[in-house]
Each structure stands twice: as C-alpha cells, then as structure tokens.
Short mmCIF file of C-alpha atoms in Angstrom, two decimals:
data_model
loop_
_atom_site.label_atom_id
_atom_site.label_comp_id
_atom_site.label_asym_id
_atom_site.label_seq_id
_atom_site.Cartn_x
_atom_site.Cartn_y
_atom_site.Cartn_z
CA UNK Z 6 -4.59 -27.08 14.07
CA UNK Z 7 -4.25 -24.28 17.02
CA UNK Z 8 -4.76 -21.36 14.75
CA UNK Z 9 -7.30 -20.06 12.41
CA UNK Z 10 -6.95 -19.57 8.54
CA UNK Z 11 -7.23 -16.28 7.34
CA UNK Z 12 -8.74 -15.04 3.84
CA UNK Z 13 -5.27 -15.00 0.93
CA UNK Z 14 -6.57 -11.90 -1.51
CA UNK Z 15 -10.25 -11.28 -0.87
CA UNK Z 16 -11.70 -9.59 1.82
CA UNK Z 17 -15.09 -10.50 3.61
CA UNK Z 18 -17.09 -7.60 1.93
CA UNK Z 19 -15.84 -8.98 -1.41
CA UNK Z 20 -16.80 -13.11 -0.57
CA UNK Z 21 -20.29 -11.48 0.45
CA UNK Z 22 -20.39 -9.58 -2.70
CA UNK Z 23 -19.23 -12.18 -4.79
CA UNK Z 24 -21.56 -15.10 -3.08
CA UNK Z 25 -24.67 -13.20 -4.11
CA UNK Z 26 -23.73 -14.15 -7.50
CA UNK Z 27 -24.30 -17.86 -6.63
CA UNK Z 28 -21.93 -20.36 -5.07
CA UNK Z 29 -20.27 -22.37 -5.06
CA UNK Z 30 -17.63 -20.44 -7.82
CA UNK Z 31 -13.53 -20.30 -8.37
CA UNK Z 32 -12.37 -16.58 -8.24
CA UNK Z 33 -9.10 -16.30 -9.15
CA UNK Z 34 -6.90 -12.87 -9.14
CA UNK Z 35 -5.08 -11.30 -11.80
CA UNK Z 36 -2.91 -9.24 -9.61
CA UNK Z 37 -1.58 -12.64 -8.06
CA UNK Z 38 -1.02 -14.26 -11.34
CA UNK Z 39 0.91 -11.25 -12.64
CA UNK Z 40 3.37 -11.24 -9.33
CA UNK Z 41 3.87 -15.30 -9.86
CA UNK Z 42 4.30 -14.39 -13.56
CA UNK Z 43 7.05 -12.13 -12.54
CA UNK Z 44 8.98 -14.26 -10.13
CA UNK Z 45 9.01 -17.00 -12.04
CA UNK Z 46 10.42 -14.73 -15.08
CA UNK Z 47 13.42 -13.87 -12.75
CA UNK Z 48 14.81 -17.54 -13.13
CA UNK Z 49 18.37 -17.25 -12.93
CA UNK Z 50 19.71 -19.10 -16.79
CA UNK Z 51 23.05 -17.41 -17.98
CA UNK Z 52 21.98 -18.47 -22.26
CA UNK Z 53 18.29 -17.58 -22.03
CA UNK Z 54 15.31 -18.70 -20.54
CA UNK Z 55 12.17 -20.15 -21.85
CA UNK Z 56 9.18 -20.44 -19.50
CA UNK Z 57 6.12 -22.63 -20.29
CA UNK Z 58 3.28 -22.43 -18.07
CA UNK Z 59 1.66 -26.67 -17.51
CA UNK Z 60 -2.05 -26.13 -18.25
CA UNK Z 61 -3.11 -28.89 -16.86
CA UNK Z 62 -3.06 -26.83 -13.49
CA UNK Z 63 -5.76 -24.29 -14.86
CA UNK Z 64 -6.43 -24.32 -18.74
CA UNK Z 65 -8.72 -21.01 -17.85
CA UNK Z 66 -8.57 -19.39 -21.32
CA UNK Z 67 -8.16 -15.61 -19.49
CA UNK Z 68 -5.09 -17.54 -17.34
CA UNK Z 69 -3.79 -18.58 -20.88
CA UNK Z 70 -4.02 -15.16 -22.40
CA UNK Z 71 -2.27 -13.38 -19.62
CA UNK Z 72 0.43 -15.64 -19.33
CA UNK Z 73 1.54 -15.37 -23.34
CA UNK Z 74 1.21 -11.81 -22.59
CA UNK Z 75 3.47 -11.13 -19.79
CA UNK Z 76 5.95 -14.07 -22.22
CA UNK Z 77 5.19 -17.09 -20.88
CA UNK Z 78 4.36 -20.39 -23.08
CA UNK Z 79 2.65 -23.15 -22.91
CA UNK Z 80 3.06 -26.72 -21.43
CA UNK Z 81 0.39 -28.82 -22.85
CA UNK Z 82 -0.57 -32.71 -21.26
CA UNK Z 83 -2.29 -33.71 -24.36
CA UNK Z 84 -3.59 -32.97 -27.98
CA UNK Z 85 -6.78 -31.89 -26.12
CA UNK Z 86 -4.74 -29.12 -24.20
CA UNK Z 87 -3.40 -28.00 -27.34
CA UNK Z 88 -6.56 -27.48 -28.81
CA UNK Z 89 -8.08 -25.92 -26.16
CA UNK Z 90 -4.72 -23.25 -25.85
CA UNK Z 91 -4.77 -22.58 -29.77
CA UNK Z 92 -8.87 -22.03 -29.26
CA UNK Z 93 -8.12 -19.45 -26.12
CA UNK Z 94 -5.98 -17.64 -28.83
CA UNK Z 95 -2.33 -19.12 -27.85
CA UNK Z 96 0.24 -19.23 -30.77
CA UNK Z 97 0.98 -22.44 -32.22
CA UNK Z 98 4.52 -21.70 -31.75
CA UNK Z 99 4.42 -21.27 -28.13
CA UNK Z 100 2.95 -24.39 -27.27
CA UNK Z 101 5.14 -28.02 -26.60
CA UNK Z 102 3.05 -31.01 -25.82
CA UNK Z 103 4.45 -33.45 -23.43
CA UNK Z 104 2.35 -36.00 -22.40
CA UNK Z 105 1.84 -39.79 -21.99
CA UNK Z 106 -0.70 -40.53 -24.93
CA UNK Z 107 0.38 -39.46 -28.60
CA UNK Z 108 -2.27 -36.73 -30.06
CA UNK Z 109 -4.59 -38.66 -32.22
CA UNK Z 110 -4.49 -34.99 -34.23
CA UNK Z 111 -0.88 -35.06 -33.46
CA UNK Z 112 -0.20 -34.42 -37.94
CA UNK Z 113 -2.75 -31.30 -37.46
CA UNK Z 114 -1.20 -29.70 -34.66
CA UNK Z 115 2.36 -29.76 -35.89
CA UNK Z 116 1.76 -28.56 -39.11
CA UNK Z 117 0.29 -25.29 -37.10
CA UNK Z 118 3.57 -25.39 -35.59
CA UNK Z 119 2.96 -27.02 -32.18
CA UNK Z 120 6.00 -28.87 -30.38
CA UNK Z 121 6.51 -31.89 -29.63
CA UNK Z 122 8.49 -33.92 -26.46
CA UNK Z 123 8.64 -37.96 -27.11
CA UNK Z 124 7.56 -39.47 -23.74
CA UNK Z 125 8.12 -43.14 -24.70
CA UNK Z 126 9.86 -44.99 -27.55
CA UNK Z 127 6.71 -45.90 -29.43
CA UNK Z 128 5.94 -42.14 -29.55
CA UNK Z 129 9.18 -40.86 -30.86
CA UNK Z 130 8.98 -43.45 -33.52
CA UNK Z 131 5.31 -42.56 -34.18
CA UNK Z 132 6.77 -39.23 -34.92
CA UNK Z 133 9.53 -40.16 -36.97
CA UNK Z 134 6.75 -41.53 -39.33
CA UNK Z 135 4.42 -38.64 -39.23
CA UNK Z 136 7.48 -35.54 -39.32
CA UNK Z 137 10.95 -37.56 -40.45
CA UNK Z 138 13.75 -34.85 -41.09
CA UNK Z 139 12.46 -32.55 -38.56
CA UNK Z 140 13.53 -31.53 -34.95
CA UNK Z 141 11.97 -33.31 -31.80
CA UNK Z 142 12.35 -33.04 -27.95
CA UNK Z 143 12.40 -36.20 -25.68
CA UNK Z 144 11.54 -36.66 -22.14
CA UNK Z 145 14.02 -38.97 -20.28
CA UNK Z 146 13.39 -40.36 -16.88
CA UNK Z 147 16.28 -40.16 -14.96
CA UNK Z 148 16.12 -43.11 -12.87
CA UNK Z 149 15.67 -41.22 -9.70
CA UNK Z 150 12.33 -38.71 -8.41
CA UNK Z 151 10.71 -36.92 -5.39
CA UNK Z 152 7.35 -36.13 -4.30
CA UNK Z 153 5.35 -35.30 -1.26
CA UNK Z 154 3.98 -38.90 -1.76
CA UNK Z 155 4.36 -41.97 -3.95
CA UNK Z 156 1.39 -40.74 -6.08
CA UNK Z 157 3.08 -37.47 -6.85
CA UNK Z 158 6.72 -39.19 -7.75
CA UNK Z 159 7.31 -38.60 -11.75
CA UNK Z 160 11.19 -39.89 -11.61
CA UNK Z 161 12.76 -43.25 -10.96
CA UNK Z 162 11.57 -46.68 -11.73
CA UNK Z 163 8.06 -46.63 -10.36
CA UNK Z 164 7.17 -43.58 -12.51
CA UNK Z 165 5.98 -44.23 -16.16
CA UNK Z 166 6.51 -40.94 -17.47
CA UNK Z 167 9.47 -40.48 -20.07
CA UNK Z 168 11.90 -42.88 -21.69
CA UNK Z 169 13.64 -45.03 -19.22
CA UNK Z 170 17.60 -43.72 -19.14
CA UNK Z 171 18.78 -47.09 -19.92
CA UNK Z 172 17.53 -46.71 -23.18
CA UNK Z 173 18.92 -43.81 -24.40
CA UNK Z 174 20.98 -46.05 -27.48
CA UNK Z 175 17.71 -46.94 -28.16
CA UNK Z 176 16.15 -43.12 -28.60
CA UNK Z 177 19.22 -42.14 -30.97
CA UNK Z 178 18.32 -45.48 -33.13
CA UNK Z 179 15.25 -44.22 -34.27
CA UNK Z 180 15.81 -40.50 -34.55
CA UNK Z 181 18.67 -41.60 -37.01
CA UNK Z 182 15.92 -44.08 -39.06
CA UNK Z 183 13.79 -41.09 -39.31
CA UNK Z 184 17.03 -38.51 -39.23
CA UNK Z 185 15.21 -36.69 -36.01
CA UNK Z 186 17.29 -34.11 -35.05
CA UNK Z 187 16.75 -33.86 -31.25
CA UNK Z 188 16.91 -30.36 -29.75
CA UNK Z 189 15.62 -30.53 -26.43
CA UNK Z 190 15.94 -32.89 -23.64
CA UNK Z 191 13.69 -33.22 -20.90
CA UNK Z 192 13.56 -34.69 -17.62
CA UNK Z 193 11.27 -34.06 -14.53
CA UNK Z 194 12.26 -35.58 -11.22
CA UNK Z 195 9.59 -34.23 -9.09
CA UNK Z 196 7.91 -31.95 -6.74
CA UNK Z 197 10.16 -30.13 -3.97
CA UNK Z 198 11.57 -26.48 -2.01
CA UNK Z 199 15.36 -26.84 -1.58
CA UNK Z 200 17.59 -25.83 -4.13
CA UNK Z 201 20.38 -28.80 -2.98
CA UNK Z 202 17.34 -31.24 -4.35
CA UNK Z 203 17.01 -29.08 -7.88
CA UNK Z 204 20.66 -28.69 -8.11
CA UNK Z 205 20.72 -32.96 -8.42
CA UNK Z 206 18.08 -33.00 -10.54
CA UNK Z 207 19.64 -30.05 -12.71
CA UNK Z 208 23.40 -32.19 -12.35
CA UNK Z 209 21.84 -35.32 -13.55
CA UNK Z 210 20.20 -33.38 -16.60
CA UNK Z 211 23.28 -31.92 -17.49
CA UNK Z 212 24.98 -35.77 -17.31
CA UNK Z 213 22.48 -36.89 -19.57
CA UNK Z 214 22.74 -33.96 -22.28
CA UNK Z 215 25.94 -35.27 -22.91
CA UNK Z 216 24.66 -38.27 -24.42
CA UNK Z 217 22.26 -35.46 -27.00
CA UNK Z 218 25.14 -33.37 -28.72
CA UNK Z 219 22.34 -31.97 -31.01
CA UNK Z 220 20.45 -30.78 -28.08
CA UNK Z 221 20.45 -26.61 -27.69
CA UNK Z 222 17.73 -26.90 -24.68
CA UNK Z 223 17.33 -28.63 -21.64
CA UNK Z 224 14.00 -28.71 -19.55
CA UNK Z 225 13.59 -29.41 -15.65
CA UNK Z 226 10.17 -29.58 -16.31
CA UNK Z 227 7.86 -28.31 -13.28
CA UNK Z 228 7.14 -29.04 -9.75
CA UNK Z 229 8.63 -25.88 -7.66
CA UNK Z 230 5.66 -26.56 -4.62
CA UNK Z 231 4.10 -24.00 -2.93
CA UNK Z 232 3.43 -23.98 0.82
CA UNK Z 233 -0.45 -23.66 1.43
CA UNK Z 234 -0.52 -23.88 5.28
CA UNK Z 235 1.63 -22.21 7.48
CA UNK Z 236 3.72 -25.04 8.64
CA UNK Z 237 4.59 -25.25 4.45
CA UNK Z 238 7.47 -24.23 2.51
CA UNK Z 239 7.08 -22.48 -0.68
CA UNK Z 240 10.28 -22.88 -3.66
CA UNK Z 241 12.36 -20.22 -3.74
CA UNK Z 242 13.41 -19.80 -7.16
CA UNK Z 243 15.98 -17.58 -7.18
CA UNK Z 244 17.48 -19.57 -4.31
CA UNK Z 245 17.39 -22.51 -6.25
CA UNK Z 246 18.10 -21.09 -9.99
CA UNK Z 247 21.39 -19.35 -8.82
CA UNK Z 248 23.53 -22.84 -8.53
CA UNK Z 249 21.36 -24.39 -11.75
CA UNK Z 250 22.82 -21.59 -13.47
CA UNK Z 251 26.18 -22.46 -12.34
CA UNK Z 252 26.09 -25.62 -13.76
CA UNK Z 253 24.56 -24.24 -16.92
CA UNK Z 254 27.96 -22.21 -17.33
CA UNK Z 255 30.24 -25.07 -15.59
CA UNK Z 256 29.07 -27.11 -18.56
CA UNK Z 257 29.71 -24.55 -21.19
CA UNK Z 258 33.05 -24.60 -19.94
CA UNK Z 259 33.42 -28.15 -20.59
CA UNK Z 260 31.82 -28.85 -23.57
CA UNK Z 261 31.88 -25.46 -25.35
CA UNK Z 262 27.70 -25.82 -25.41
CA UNK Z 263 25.70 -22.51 -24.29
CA UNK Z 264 22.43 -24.50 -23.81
CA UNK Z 265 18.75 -22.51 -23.26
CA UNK Z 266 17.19 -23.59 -19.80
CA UNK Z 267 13.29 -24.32 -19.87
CA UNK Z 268 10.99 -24.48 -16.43
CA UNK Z 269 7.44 -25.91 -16.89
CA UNK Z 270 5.89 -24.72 -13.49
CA UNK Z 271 2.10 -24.56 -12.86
CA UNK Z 272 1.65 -25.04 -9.05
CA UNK Z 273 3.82 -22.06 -8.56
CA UNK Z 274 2.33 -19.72 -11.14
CA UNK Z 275 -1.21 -20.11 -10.26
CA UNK Z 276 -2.02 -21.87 -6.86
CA UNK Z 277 -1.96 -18.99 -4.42
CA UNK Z 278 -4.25 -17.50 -7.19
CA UNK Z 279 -7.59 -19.01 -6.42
CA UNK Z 280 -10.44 -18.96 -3.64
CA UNK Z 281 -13.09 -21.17 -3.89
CA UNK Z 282 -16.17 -19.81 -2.13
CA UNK Z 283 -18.54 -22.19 -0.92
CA UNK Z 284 -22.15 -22.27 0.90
CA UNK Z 285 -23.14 -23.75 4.54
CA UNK Z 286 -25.85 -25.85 3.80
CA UNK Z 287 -26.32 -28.00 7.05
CA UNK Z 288 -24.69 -28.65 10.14
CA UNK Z 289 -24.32 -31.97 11.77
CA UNK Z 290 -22.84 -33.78 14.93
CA UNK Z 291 -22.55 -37.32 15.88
CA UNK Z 292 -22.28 -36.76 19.13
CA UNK Z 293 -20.17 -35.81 22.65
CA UNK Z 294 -17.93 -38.11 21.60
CA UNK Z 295 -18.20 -37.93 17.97
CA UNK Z 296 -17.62 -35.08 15.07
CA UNK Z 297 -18.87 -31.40 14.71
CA UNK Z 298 -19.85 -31.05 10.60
CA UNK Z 299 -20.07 -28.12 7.84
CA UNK Z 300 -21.98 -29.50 5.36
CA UNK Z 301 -21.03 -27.36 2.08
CA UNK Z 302 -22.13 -26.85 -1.30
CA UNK Z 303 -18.97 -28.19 -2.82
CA UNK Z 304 -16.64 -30.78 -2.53
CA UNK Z 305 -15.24 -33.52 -4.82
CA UNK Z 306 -16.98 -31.69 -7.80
CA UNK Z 307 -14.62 -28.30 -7.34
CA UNK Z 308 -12.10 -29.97 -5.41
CA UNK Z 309 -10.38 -33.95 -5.20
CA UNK Z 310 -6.81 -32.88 -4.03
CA UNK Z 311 -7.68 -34.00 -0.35
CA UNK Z 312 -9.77 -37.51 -1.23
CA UNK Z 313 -6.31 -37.98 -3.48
CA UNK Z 314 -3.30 -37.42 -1.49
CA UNK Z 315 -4.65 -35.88 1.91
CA UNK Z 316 -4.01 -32.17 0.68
CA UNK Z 317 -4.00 -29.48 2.72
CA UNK Z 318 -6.01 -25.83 2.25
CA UNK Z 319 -6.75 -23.34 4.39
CA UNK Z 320 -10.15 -23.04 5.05
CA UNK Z 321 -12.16 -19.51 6.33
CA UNK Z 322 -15.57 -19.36 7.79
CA UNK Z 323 -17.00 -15.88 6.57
CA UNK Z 324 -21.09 -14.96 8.16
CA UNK Z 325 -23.24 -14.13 5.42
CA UNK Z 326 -23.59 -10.85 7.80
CA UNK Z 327 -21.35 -9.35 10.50
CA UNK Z 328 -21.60 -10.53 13.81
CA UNK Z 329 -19.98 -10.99 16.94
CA UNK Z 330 -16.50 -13.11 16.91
CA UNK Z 331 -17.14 -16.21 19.72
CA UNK Z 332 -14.78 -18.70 20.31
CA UNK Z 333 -13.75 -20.71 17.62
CA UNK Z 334 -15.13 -23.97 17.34
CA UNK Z 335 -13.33 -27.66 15.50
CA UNK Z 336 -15.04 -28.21 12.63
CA UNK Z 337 -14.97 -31.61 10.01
CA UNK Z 338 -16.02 -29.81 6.85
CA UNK Z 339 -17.84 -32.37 4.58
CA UNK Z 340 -18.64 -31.94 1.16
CA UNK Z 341 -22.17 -32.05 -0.74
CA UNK Z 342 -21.42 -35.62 -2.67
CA UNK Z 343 -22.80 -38.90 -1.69
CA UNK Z 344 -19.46 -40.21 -1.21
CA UNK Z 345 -17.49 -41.15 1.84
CA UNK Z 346 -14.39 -39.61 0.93
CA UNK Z 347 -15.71 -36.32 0.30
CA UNK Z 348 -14.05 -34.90 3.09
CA UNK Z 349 -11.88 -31.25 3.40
CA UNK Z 350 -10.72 -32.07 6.66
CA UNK Z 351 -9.04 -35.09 6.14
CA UNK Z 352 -5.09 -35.64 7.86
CA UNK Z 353 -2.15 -34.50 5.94
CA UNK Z 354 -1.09 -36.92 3.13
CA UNK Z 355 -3.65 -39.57 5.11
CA UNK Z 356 -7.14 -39.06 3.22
CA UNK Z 357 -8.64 -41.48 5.23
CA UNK Z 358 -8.04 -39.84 9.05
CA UNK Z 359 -10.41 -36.98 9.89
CA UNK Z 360 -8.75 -34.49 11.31
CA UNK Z 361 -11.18 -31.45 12.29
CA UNK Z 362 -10.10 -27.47 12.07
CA UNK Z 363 -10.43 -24.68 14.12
CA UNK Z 364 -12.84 -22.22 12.77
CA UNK Z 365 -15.37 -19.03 13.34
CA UNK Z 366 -18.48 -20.71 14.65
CA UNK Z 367 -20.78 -20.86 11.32
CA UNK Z 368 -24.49 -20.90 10.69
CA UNK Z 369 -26.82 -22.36 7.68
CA UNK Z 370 -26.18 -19.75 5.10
CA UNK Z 371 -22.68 -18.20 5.71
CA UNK Z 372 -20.05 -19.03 3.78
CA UNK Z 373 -16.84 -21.42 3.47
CA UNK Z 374 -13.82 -20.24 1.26
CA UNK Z 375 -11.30 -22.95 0.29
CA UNK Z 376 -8.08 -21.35 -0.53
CA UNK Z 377 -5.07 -21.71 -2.32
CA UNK Z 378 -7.08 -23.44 -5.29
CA UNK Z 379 -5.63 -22.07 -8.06
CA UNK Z 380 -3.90 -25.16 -9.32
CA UNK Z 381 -4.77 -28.60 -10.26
CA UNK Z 382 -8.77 -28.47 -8.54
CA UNK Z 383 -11.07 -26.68 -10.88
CA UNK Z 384 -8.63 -28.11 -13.80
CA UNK Z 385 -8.91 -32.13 -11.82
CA UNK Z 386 -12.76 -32.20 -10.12
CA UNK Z 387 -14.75 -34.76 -10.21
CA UNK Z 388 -16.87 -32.64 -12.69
CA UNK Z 389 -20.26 -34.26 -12.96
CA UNK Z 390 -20.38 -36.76 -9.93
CA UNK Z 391 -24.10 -36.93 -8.35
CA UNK Z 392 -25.01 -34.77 -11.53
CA UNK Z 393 -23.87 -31.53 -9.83
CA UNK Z 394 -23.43 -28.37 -12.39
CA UNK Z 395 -19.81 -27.24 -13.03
CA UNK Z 396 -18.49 -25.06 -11.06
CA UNK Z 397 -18.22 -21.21 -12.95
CA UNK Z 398 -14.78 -19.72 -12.53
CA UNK Z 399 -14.59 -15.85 -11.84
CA UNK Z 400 -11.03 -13.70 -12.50
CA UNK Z 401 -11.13 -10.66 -10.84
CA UNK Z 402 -8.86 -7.75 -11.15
#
C-alpha cells in the first residue's frame, strides 16, 4: 500500500470524543444509511419494486427501524432473524425468511404473517404440511455463481443454497400435493460490480420463471459489492438495473406477465456505514528484518472478515492528542485475541500472508479506526472468544 487511509464520515475531534466513551465500539451513521437507502430505492423495475434489506449484515434494531421507515423490508437468514426484526418493531408482513434451516417456530411466525422462500425440497414440503393451500416462494440455484472467492460463491454446483435447477419437476410435485401456489421465485448467483454479470444472472432468472406461471415476483437476491479500498469497485445500480429492467419488459412482451422485481442487498445498504474505533494497546517488532506491530483492543471479537477471506478495510491511525504529522511508518496491525490469525493486515483474499500498511506513526493510547464495517462484522464476530465483552454499537446522527 503507497498511500494512507483516510477517516469515511467521522472526523478526528469526533473518534476522540467518541473514544472517551470506551473502546473498542461500532459507530455507525444515519446520514449514510439514509443516502444507501435512497440509491438503492432508485432501482430501475418497470412493474414495481420491492426492496428487502438481508439482516444478517447488521440486525441493529435502530438499522431495522430506519430502513421500514424510508420502505424498505426485510430479508431474514433464519427464524431467529425473524424474531429478532418483529422484537425491533418490524411488521410481520414485511419480513420473508430465506434461509438454509427451516424455523423450528416456522407455524408461529407465519401465522403473524411472515414469508416464506423454500431453500431445499425437504423445506417446501415441510411447508406444504404446516400451510397447504397457501402461497410460497422458492429459491432455485441456477447452476451457475460468482464471488470474490470460492467461500463467497452462492450459485452453481458447489453452492448448497436453493433447490438445484434440475429439479424443478420435482418443486411443482409437491406444491401440487399440498396445492402451494408459488408466487415468487428466487435465485442468487453471487457477489459482483458489472451490470453485463447481473444482466446473466437477471436472463437466467427470467428463463427459469417460465417454468413458475403462477409466479408474480422474481428476486435476484443480494450481493451488489461495495469497493472498500481505493483500488475497489463499488455496484452501480442504476448502471446495472437499466438493462434488468429491459428484460423485465422484453419478457412481458413475450409472455404477457408484468412481474414485480425484488433486490435483497445488505453489503450495499450498510457497509460504508460503520467505523469501528479501536485502542493502541502495545507496540511490538521482531526485528530489522522482521515486522513493525499495533497491538489493538479488537480484533476477531468485532471483526473476522480478514481471518475469513483476506478482506480488505481501510485502516486510520488517529493520536489520542494532536501532534506533529512524521513520516508514515508500515504497520502489521494485530488484534487483542490469543489466536494466530487475528490479523488486520493480512494480503488480499490470502489470510495467511501479512502484508503491513502505511500509517501515521502511533503511540500506546491513540487510536485505530477500522472502516467500512458496517456489514457482516459486528453482525459475524467471533463474539465471546478469550471471554472478551461484546462490542457496544453507537448510531450517530
């Protein structure tokens, strides 16, 4: 890295200000949220457009309520999420659970009018039992996916998410033993920036709706990445949405079917959202030939995204006072688990090469901000490792 990170929403007064609360803590702004909110409301679909917001990225209950007020619903992973949405005052109605173990409340939560996708065969006939007569959704795999990495690929025959296309005769089987009535189809092919990729993945939707005449919605699901470093891409949804909507009308055309368009993003709506602001408890070397280490009061406990996949966040050195700007200095920032692989500065998509940043030269006390944390780190820690407290979470206006 030849450059040095700079702070996303906060300034240093406010990290100072904030700290003296107690770190390490997630602050997350409401102003950012709103803008993502809005963008991602802008969606080009020519017969309506339903946007659910995937919790699992940040199930904050203040996150929740500000989405399903600016009109935005709710994706949920699990009964649990569900729960947890209907407890942060989310209506029933507004919530579709899509996930890859059937509620064990699953009765409960639809009669309050919750949603539900089939992921797998067993689940859709689980359903049939509990709710026969009744509309249902179903999640197909495609038979094709992307991802920044094999761990983040949810298409295609190494991913175990959704009904495998082949078995589509299968899917219309049951719903006609239980006389399902399926009314949404949806299929999620992965995580990527270029609308020529979405438009495929929106194509082979379309290809499969065919085979669902029942079917008034169709769901792409989530994934629309956003760049965190500089050498990053983020989606650009309007570039993308504009031919999706063309072959939401091109498919009207030929089938006479005006059919609703559903997005299920959380990375975009809430990852440039978050700063996670951190302490410098120790430095460290091993030597002229070795590493230069922040040790900080965080780490796998707030944040596992880099120990998983090698993810990338900027990272910003602010002194616990003002001094002086010297020459920056590389920096492998450690975190304050007994673990290895509790590493920030770790090699993109390689978690196990250190590769050191460029940062302000930092003292025992300053402070470390983690940014562009929004999404999928206080929501995925390692929450309770070496005993560690959770982490509070902080949303600022």
């Amino acid at each position: 890295m030849d450059h040095i990170d700079r702070l996303n929403f906060l300034s240093e007064a406010q990290v100072r200000q904030l700290a003296q609360k107690g770190t390490p803590v997630f602050v997350y702004s409401r102003a950012k949220l709103a803008a993502n909110a809005s963008r991602t409301l802008d969606f080009q679909a020519p017969y309506d457009l339903g946007v659910r917001f995937a919790m699992k990225a940040n199930p904050h209950p203040e996150i929740l309520r500000l989405f399903q007020d600016l009109g935005i619903g709710v994706d949920a992973s699990s009964g649990y999420e569900a729960d947890i949405a209907i407890a942060a005052g989310i209506k029933p109605s507004k919530i579709q659970i899509t996930g890859q173990e059937l509620p064990v409340n699953l009765s409960d939560l639809l009669k309050k009018g919750v949603k539900f996708t089939a992921c797998s065969l067993h689940q859709l006939e689980s359903y049939g039992k509990l709710a026969p007569g009744t509309d249902v959704g179903v999640r197909i795999n495609p038979g094709t996916g992307d991802g920044m990495n094999n761990r983040l690929t949810t298409g295609g025959p190494a991913a175990s998410f959704g009904i495998w296309h082949e078995y589509i005769d299968k899917v219309h089987e049951i719903a006609k033993k239980y006389r399902l009535t399926i009314t949404l189809l949806h299929t999620h092919a992965g995580t990527g920036t270029e609308p020529e990729g979405w438009l495929k993945v929106a194509q082979k939707n379309l290809e499969l709706l065919e085979r669902f005449p029942d079917a008034t919605t169709t769901s792409l699901g989530g994934g629309f990445k956003v760049g965190r470093m500089r050498d990053e891409k983020t989606a650009d949804l309007q570039a993308i949405s504009q031919p999706i909507a063309d072959s939401l009308k091109a498919f009207a055309a030929k089938t006479g079917r005006k059919i609703r368009l559903e997005i299920e993003p959380g990375n975009f709506l809430v990852t440039n959202s978050g700063t996670l602001i951190t302490s410098v408890i120790d430095t460290k070397d091993t030597g002229k030939d070795g590493y230069r280490f922040l040790i900080i009061n965080g780490g796998m406990t707030e944040i596992l995204r880099p120990s998983l996949y090698g993810a990338q966040h900027p990272l910003v050195v602010v002194t616990k006072t003002e001094r002086k700007p010297t020459k920056p200095l590389d920096y492998a920032v450690a975190g304050h688990c007994c673990e290895s692989g509790d590493m920030l500065t770790v090699a993109s998509g390689d978690p196990e090469t250190l590769s050191p940043r460029l940062l302000a030269p930092a003292e025992i006390g300053d402070y470390l901000c983690v940014e562009y944390v929004g999404a999928y780190c206080a929501s995925m820690r390692a929450s309770g490792y070496n005993s560690f407290p959770v982490t509070p979470e902080i949303l600022i206006d």
